Tab-separated table of C-alpha atoms and ligand atoms in Angstrom:
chain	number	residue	atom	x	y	z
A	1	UNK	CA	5.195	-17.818	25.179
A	2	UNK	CA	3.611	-14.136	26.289
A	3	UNK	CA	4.716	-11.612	23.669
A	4	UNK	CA	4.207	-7.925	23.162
A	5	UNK	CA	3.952	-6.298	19.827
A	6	UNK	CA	4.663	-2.837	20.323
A	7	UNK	CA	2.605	-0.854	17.396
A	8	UNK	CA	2.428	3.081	16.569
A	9	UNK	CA	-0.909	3.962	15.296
A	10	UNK	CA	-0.860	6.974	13.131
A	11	UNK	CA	-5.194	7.202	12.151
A	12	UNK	CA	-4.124	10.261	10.732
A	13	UNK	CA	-7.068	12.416	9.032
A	14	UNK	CA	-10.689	12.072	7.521
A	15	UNK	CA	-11.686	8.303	6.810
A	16	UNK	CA	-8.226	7.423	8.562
A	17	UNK	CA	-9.585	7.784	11.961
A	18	UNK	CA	-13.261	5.760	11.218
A	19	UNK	CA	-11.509	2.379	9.942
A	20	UNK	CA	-8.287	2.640	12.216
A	21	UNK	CA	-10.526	2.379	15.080
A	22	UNK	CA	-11.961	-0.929	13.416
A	23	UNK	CA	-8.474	-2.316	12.226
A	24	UNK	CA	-7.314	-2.262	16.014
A	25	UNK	CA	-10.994	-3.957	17.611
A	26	UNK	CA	-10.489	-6.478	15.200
A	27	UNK	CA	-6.596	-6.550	15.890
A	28	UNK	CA	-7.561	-7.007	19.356
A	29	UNK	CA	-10.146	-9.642	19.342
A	30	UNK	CA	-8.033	-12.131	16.772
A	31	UNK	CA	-5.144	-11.735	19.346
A	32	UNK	CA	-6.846	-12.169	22.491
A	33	UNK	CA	-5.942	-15.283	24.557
A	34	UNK	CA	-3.256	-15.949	22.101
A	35	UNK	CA	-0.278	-15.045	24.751
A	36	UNK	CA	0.131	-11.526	22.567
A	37	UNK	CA	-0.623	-8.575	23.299
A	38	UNK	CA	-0.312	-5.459	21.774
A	39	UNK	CA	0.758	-2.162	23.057
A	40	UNK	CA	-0.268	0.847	21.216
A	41	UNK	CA	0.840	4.173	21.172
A	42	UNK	CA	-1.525	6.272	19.644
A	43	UNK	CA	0.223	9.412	17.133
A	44	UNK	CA	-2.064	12.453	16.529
A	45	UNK	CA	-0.488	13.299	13.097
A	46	UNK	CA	-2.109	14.824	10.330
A	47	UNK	CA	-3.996	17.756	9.495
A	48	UNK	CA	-5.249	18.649	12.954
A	49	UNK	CA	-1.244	18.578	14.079
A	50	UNK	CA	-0.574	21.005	11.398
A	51	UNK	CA	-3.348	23.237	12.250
A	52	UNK	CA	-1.942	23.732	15.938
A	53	UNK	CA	1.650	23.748	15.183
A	54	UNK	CA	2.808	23.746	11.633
A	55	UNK	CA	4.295	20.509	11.876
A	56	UNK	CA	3.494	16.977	9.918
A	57	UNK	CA	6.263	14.724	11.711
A	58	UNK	CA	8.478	16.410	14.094
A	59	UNK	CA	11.974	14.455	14.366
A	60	UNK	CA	11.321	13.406	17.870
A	61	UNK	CA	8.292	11.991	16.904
A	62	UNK	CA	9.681	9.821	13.963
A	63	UNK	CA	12.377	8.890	16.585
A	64	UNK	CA	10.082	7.203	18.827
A	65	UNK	CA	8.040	5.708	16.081
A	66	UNK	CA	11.159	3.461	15.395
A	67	UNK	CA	11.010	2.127	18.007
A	68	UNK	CA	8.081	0.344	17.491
A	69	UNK	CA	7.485	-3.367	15.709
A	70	UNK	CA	5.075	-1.852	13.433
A	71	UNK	CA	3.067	0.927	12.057
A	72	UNK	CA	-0.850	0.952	11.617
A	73	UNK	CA	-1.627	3.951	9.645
A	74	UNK	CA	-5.239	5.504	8.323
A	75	UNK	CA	-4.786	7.814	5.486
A	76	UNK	CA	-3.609	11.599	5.541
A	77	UNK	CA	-4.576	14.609	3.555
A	78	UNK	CA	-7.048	17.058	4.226
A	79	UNK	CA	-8.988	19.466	2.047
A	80	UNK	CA	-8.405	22.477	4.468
A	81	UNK	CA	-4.031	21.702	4.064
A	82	UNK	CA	-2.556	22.416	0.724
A	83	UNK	CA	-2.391	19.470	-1.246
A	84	UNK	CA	1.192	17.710	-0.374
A	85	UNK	CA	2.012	19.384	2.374
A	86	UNK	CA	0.810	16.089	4.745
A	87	UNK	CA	1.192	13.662	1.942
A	88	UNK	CA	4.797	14.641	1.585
A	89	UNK	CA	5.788	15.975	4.935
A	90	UNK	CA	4.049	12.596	6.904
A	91	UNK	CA	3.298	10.127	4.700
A	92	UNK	CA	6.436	9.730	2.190
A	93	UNK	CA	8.469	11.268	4.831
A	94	UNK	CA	7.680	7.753	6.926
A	95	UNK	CA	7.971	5.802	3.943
A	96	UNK	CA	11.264	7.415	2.963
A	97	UNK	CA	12.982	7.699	6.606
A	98	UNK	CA	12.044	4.130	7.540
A	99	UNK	CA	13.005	2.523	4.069
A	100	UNK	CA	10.249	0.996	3.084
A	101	UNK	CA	11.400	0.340	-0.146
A	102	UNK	CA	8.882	-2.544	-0.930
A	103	UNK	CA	5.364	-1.410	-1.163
A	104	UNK	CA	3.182	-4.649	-1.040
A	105	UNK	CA	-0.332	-4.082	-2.734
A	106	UNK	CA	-2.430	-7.551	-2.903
A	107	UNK	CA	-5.536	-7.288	-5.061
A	108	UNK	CA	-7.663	-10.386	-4.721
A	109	UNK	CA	-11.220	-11.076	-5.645
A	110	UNK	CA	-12.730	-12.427	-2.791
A	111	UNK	CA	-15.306	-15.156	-3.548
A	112	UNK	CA	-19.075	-12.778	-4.186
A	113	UNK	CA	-17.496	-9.442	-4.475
A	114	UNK	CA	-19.277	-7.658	-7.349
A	115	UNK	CA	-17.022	-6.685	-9.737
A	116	UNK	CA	-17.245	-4.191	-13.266
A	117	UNK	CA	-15.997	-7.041	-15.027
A	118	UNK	CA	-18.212	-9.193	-17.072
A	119	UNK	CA	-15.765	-12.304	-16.899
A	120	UNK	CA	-13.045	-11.616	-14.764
A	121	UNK	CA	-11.755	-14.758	-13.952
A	122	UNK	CA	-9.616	-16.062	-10.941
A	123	UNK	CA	-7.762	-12.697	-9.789
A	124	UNK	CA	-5.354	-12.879	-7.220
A	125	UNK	CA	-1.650	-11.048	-8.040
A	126	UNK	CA	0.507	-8.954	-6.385
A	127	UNK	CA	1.541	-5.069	-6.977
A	128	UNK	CA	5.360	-4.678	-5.783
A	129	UNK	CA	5.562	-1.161	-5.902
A	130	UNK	CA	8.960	0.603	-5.598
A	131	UNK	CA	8.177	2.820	-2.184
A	132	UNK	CA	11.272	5.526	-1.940
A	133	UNK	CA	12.412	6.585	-5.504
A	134	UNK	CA	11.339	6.992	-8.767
A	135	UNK	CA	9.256	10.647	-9.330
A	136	UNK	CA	8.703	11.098	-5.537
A	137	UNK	CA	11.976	11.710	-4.469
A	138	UNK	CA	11.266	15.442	-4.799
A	139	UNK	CA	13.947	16.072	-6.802
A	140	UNK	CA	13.028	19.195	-9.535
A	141	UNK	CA	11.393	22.741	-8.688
A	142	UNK	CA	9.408	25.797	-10.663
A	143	UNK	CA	10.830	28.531	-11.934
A	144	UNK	CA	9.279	31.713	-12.856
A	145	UNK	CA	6.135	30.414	-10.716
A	146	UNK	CA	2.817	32.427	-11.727
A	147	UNK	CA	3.684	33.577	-15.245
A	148	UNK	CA	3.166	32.526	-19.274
A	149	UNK	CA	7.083	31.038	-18.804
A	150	UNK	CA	6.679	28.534	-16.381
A	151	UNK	CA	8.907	25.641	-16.116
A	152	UNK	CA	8.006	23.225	-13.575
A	153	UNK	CA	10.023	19.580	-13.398
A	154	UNK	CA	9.854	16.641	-11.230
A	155	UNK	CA	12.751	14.639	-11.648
A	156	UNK	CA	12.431	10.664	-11.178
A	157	UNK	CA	15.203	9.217	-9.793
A	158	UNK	CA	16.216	5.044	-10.202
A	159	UNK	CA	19.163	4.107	-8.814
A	160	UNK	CA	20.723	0.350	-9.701
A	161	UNK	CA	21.108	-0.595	-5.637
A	162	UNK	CA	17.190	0.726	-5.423
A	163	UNK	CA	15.734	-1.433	-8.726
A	164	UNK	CA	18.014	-4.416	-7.706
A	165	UNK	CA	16.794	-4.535	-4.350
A	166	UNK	CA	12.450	-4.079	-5.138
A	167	UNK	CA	13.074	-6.565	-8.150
A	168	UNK	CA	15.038	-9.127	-5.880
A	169	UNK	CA	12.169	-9.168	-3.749
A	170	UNK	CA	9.306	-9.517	-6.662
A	171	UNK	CA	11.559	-12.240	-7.791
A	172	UNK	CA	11.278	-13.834	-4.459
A	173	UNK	CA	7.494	-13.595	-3.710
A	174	UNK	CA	7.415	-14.959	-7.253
A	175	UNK	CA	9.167	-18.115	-6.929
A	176	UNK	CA	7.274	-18.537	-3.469
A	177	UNK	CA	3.777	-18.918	-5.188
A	178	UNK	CA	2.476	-21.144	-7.421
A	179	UNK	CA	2.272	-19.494	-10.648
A	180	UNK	CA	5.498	-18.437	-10.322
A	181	UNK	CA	5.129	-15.499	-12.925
A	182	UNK	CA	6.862	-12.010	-12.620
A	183	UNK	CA	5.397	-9.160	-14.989
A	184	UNK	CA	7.610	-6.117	-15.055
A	185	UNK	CA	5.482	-3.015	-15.799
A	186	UNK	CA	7.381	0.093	-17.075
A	187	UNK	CA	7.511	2.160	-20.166
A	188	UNK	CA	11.175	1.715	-21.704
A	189	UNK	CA	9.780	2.703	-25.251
A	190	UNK	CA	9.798	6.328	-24.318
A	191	UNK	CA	11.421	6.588	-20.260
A	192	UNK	CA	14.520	5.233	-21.806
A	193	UNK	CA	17.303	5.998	-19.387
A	194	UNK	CA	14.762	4.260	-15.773
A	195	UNK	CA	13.393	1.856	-18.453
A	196	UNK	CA	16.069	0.105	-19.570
A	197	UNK	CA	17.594	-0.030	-16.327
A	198	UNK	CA	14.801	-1.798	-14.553
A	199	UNK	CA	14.757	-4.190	-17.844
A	200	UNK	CA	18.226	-4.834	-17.761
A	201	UNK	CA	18.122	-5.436	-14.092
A	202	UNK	CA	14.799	-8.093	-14.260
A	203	UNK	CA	17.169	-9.874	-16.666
A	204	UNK	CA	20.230	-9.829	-14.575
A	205	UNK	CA	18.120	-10.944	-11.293
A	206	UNK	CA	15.800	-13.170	-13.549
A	207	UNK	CA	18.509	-15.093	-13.984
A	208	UNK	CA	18.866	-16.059	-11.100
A	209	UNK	CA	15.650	-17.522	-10.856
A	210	UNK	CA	15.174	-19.487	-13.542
A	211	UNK	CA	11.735	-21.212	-12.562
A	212	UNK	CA	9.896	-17.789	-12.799
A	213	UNK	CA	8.784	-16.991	-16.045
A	214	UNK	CA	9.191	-13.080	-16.887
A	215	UNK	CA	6.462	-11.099	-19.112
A	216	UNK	CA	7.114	-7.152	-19.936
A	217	UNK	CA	3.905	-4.734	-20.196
A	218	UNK	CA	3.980	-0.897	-21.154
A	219	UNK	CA	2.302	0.640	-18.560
A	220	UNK	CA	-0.451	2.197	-21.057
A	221	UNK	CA	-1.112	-1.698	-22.337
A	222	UNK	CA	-0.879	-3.126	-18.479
A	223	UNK	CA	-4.089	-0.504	-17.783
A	224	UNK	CA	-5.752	-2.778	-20.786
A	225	UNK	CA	-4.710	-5.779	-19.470
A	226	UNK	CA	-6.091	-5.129	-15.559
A	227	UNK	CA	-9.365	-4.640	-16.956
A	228	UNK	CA	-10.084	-7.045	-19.760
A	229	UNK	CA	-7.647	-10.101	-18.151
A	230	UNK	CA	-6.066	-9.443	-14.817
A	231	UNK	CA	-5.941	-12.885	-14.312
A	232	UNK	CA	-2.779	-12.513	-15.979
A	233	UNK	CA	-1.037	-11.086	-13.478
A	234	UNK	CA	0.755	-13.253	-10.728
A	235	UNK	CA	3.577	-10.915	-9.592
A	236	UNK	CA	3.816	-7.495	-10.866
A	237	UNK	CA	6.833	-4.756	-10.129
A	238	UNK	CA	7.058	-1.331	-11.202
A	239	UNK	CA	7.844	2.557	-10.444
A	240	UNK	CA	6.627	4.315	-7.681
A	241	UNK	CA	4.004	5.903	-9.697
A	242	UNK	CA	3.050	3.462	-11.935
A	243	UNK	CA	2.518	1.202	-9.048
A	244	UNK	CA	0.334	3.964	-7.325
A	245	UNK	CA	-2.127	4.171	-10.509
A	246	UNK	CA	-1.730	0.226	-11.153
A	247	UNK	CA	-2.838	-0.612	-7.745
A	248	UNK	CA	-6.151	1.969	-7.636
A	249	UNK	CA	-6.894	0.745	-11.257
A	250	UNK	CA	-6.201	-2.882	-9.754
A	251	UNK	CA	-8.622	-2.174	-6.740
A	252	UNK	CA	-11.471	-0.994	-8.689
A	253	UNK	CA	-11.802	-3.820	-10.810
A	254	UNK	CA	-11.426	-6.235	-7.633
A	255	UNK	CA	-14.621	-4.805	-5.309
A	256	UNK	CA	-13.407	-1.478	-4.867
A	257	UNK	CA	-10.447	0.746	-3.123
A	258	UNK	CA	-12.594	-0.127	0.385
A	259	UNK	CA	-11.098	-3.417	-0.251
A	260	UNK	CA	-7.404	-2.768	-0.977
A	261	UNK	CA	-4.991	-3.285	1.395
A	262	UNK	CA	-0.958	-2.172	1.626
A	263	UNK	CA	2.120	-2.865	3.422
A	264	UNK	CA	4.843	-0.729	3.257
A	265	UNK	CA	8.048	-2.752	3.901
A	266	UNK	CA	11.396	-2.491	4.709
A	267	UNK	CA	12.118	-6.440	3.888
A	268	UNK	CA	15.329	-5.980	6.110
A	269	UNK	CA	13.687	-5.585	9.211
A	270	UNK	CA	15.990	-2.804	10.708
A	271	UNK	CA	12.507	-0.273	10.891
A	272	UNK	CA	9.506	-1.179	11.820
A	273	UNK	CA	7.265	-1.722	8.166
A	274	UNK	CA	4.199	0.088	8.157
A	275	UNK	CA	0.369	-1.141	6.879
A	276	UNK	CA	-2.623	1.523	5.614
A	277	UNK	CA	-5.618	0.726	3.365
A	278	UNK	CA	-4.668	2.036	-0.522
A	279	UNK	CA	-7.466	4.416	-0.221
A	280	UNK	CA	-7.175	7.835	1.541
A	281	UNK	CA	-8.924	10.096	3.799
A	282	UNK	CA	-11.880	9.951	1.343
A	283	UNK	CA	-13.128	13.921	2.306
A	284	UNK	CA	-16.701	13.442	0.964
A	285	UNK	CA	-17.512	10.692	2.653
A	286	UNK	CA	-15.626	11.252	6.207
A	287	UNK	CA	-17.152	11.559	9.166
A	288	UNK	CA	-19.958	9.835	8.498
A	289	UNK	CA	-19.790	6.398	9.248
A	290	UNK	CA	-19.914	5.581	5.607
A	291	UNK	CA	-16.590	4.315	4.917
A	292	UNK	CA	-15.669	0.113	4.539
A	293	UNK	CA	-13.025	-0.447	6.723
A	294	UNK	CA	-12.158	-3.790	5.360
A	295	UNK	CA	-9.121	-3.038	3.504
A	296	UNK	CA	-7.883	-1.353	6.977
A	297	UNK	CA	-8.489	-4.680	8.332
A	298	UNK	CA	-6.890	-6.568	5.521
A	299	UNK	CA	-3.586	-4.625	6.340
A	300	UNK	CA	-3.655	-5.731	9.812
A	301	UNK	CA	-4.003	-9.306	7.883
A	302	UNK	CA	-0.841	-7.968	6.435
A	303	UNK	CA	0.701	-6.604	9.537
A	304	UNK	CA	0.202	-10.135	11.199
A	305	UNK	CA	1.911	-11.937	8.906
A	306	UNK	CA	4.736	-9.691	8.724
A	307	UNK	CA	5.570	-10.185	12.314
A	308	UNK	CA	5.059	-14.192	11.852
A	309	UNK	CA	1.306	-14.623	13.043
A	310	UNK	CA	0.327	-16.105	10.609
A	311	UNK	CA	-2.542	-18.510	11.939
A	312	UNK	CA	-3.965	-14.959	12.993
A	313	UNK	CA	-3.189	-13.523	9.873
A	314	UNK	CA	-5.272	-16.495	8.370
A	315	UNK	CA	-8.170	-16.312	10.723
A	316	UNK	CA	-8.579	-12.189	9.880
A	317	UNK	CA	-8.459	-13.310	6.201
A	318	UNK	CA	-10.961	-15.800	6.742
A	319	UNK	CA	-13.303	-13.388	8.218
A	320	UNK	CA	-13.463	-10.811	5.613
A	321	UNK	CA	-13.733	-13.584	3.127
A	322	UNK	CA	-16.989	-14.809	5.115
A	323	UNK	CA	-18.323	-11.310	5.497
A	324	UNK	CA	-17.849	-10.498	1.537
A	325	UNK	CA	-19.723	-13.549	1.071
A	326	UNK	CA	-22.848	-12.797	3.958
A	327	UNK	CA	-22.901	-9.035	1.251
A	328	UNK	CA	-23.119	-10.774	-1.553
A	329	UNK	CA	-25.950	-12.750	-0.718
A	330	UNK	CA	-27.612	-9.835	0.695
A	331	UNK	CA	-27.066	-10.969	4.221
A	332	UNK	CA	-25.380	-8.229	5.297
A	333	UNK	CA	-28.101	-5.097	5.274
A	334	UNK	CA	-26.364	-1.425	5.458
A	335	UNK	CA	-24.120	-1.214	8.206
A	336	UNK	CA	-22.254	1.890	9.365
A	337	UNK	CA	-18.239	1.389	9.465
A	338	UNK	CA	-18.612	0.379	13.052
A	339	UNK	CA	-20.916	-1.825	12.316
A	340	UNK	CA	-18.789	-3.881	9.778
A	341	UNK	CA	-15.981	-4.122	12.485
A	342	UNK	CA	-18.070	-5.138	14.843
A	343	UNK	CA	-18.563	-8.323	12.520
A	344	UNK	CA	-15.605	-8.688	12.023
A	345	UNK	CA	-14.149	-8.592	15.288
A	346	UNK	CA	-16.714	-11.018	16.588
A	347	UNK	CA	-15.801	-13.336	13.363
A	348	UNK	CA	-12.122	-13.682	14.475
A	349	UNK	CA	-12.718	-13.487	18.288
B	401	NAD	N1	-2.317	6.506	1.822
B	401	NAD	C1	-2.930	7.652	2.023
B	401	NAD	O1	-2.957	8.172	3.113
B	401	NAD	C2	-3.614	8.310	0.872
B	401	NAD	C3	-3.960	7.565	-0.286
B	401	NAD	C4	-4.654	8.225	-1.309
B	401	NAD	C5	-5.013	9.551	-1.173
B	401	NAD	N2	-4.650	10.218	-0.029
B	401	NAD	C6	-5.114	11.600	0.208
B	401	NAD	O2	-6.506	11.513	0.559
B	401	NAD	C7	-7.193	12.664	0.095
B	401	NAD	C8	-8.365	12.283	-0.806
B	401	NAD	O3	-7.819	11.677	-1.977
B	401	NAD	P1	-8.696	11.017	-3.130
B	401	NAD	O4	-10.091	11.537	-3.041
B	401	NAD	O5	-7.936	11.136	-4.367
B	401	NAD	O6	-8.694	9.441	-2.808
B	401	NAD	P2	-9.512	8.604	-1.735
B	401	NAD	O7	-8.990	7.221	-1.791
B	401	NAD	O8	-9.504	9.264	-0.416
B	401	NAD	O9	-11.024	8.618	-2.282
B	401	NAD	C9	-11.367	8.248	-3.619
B	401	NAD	C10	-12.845	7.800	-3.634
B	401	NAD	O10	-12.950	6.527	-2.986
B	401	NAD	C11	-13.865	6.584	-1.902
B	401	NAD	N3	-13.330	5.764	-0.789
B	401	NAD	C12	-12.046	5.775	-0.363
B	401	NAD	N4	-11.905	4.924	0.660
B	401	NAD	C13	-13.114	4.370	0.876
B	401	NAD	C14	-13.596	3.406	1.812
B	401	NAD	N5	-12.806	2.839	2.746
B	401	NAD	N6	-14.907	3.060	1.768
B	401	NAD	C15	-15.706	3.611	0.837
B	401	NAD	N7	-15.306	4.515	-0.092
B	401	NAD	C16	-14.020	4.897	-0.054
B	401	NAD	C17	-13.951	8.056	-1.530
B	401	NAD	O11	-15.177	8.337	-0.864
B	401	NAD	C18	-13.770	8.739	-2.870
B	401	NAD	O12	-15.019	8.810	-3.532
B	401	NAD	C19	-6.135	13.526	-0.622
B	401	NAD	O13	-5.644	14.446	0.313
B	401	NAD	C20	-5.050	12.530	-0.978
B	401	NAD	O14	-3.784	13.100	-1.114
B	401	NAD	C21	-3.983	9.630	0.986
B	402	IPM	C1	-1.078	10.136	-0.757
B	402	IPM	C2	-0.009	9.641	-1.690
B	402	IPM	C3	1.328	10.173	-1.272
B	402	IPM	C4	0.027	8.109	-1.776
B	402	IPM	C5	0.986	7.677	-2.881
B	402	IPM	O1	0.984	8.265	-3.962
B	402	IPM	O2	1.731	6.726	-2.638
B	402	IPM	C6	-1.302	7.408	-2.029
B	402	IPM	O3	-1.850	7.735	-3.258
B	402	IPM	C7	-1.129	5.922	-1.901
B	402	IPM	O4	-1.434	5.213	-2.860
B	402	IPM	O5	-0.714	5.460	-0.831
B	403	MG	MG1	-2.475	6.034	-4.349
């Protein structure tokens, strides 16, 4: 049956641009002749947008990106905006607005891929982040900016419907794989009041689900833990900020953050969910044809299977695997970003 997935591209700034351009050849080429299409409608957000008009995400804007099925984003931020300004007023204004409350962070190491670890075993878990509360809610202020008195606070907010709903969901993917492990990572010995109300929840949901076994970490002993025996992890939930450090910590010791992809879901399906490499508009490197765009392709992978294509979903994941592989055997050569999604594209066509 013909279908037609409507998806908003947002390539937003720096490295954005180079691998969004890949992501979409190579979401073309694994969806041609398959009876889908897909209809783009290309958003030139970011710090060009700001330049000309002061805006990040006008309200009309975020209107029609609603309407879409999905959301394919690059990375924001830009060296020549004050720091925030896009990251706040485009990115976690998306993420906020459209509800993605689950932010899905794979980290995998794909057969090859070189890796700082000496033995790092069979690594394949599952970062679900908390995407709209927690410390970047914005909630807190400065006073007496500029002088010896300062008091700056940033206020992080957990509400019970919020931890209930991200945990219910870890729980889930949990029980759906086969380890069948759920690791909460938070740090009740010290954030008392959030802590103990994402432990008491894991119990109360944990219950529920008895054939997934539950482990705690401290987020200072989880940072050990990714490095000396992520193979550990199966299913891990957390904060909004833990889960951001977790999941660059968790991409570094799994090939890199060129390799780390994202979804940022609303599981509920009334807004479209929205997919972006972890990584972000990488300044020093942009422009330059330098950047992998494989973990932009890996959130198509992600994008796929969130709107049920899942044999394409498969085939995309297939091709990365086989072009970590051709790299590690030194098969590969230098390629510029283009290059790589060339390969890619031509692997899943
Ligand atoms: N989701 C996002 O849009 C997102 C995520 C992180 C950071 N940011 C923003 O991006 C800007 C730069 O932030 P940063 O430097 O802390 O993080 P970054 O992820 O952009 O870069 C960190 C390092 O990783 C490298 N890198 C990143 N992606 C790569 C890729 N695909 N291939 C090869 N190397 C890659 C960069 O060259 C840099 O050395 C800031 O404005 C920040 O706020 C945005
Ligand atoms: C740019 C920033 C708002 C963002 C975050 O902290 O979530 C980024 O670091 C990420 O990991 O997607
Ligand atoms: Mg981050």
């Amino acid at each position: 049956m013909a279908d037609t997935v409507r998806l908003a591209v947002i390539p937003g700034d720096g490295i954005g641009q180079e691998v969004t351009a890949e992501a979409l050849k190579v979401l073309s080429a694994v969806l041609e002749g398959s009876g889908t299409t897909v209809a783009t409608t290309e958003y030139d957000l970011g710090a060009r947008l700001y330049h000309r008009t002061g805006e990040t995400l006008p309200d009309s804007v975020l209107e029609e990106v609603r309407g879409h099925d999905a959301i394919l984003l690059g990375a924001v931020g830009d060296p020549g905006v004050p720091s925030g300004v896009l990251e706040r007023g485009l990115l976690l204004k998306l993420r906020f607005a459209l509800d993605h409350h689950v932010n899905l962070r794979p980290s995998k190491l794909f057969p090859g891929v070189a890796t700082p670890l000496a033995d790092p075993g069979d690594i394949d878990f599952v970062v679900v982040r908390e995407g709209t509360e927690g410390p970047y809610v914005g909630n807190g202020g400065a006073l007496r900016v500029g002088t010896p008195h300062e008091i700056a606070t940033e206020v992080s907010v957990n509400t019970a419907f919020g931890v209930e709903r991200v945990v219910r969901d870890a729980f889930a993917r949990a029980a759906a794989r086969p380890r069948k492990k759920l690791t909460l990572v938070h740090k009740h010995n010290v954030l008392v009041h959030a802590g103990h109300l994402w432990r008491r929840t894991v119990e109360a949901v944990g219950a529920q689900f008895p054939d997934v076994a539950v482990d705690y970490l401290h987020v200072d002993a989880a940072t050990i833990f990714l490095v000396t025996d992520p193979a550990r992890f199966d299913v891990v939930v957390t904060d909004n900020l833990f889960g951001d450090i977790l999941t660059d910590l968790a991409a570094a010791v799994t090939g890199g953050i060129g390799l780390a992809a994202s979804g940022n879901v609303n599981p509920d399906r009334t807004t479209p969910s929205m997919f972006e490499p972890v990584h972000g508009s990488a300044p020093d490197i942009a422009g330059k044809q330098l950047a992998d765009p494989t973990a932009a392709v890996l959130s198509v992978a992600l994008l796929l299977e969130h709107l049920g294509h899942t044999g394409a979903a498969a085939r995309v994941d297939a091709a990365v695997t086989a072009d970590l592989a051709r790299r590690a055997a030194g098969e590969a050569g230098r390629r510029t970003t283009a290059e790589v999604g060339d390969a890619l594209a031509a692997a899943v066509s």
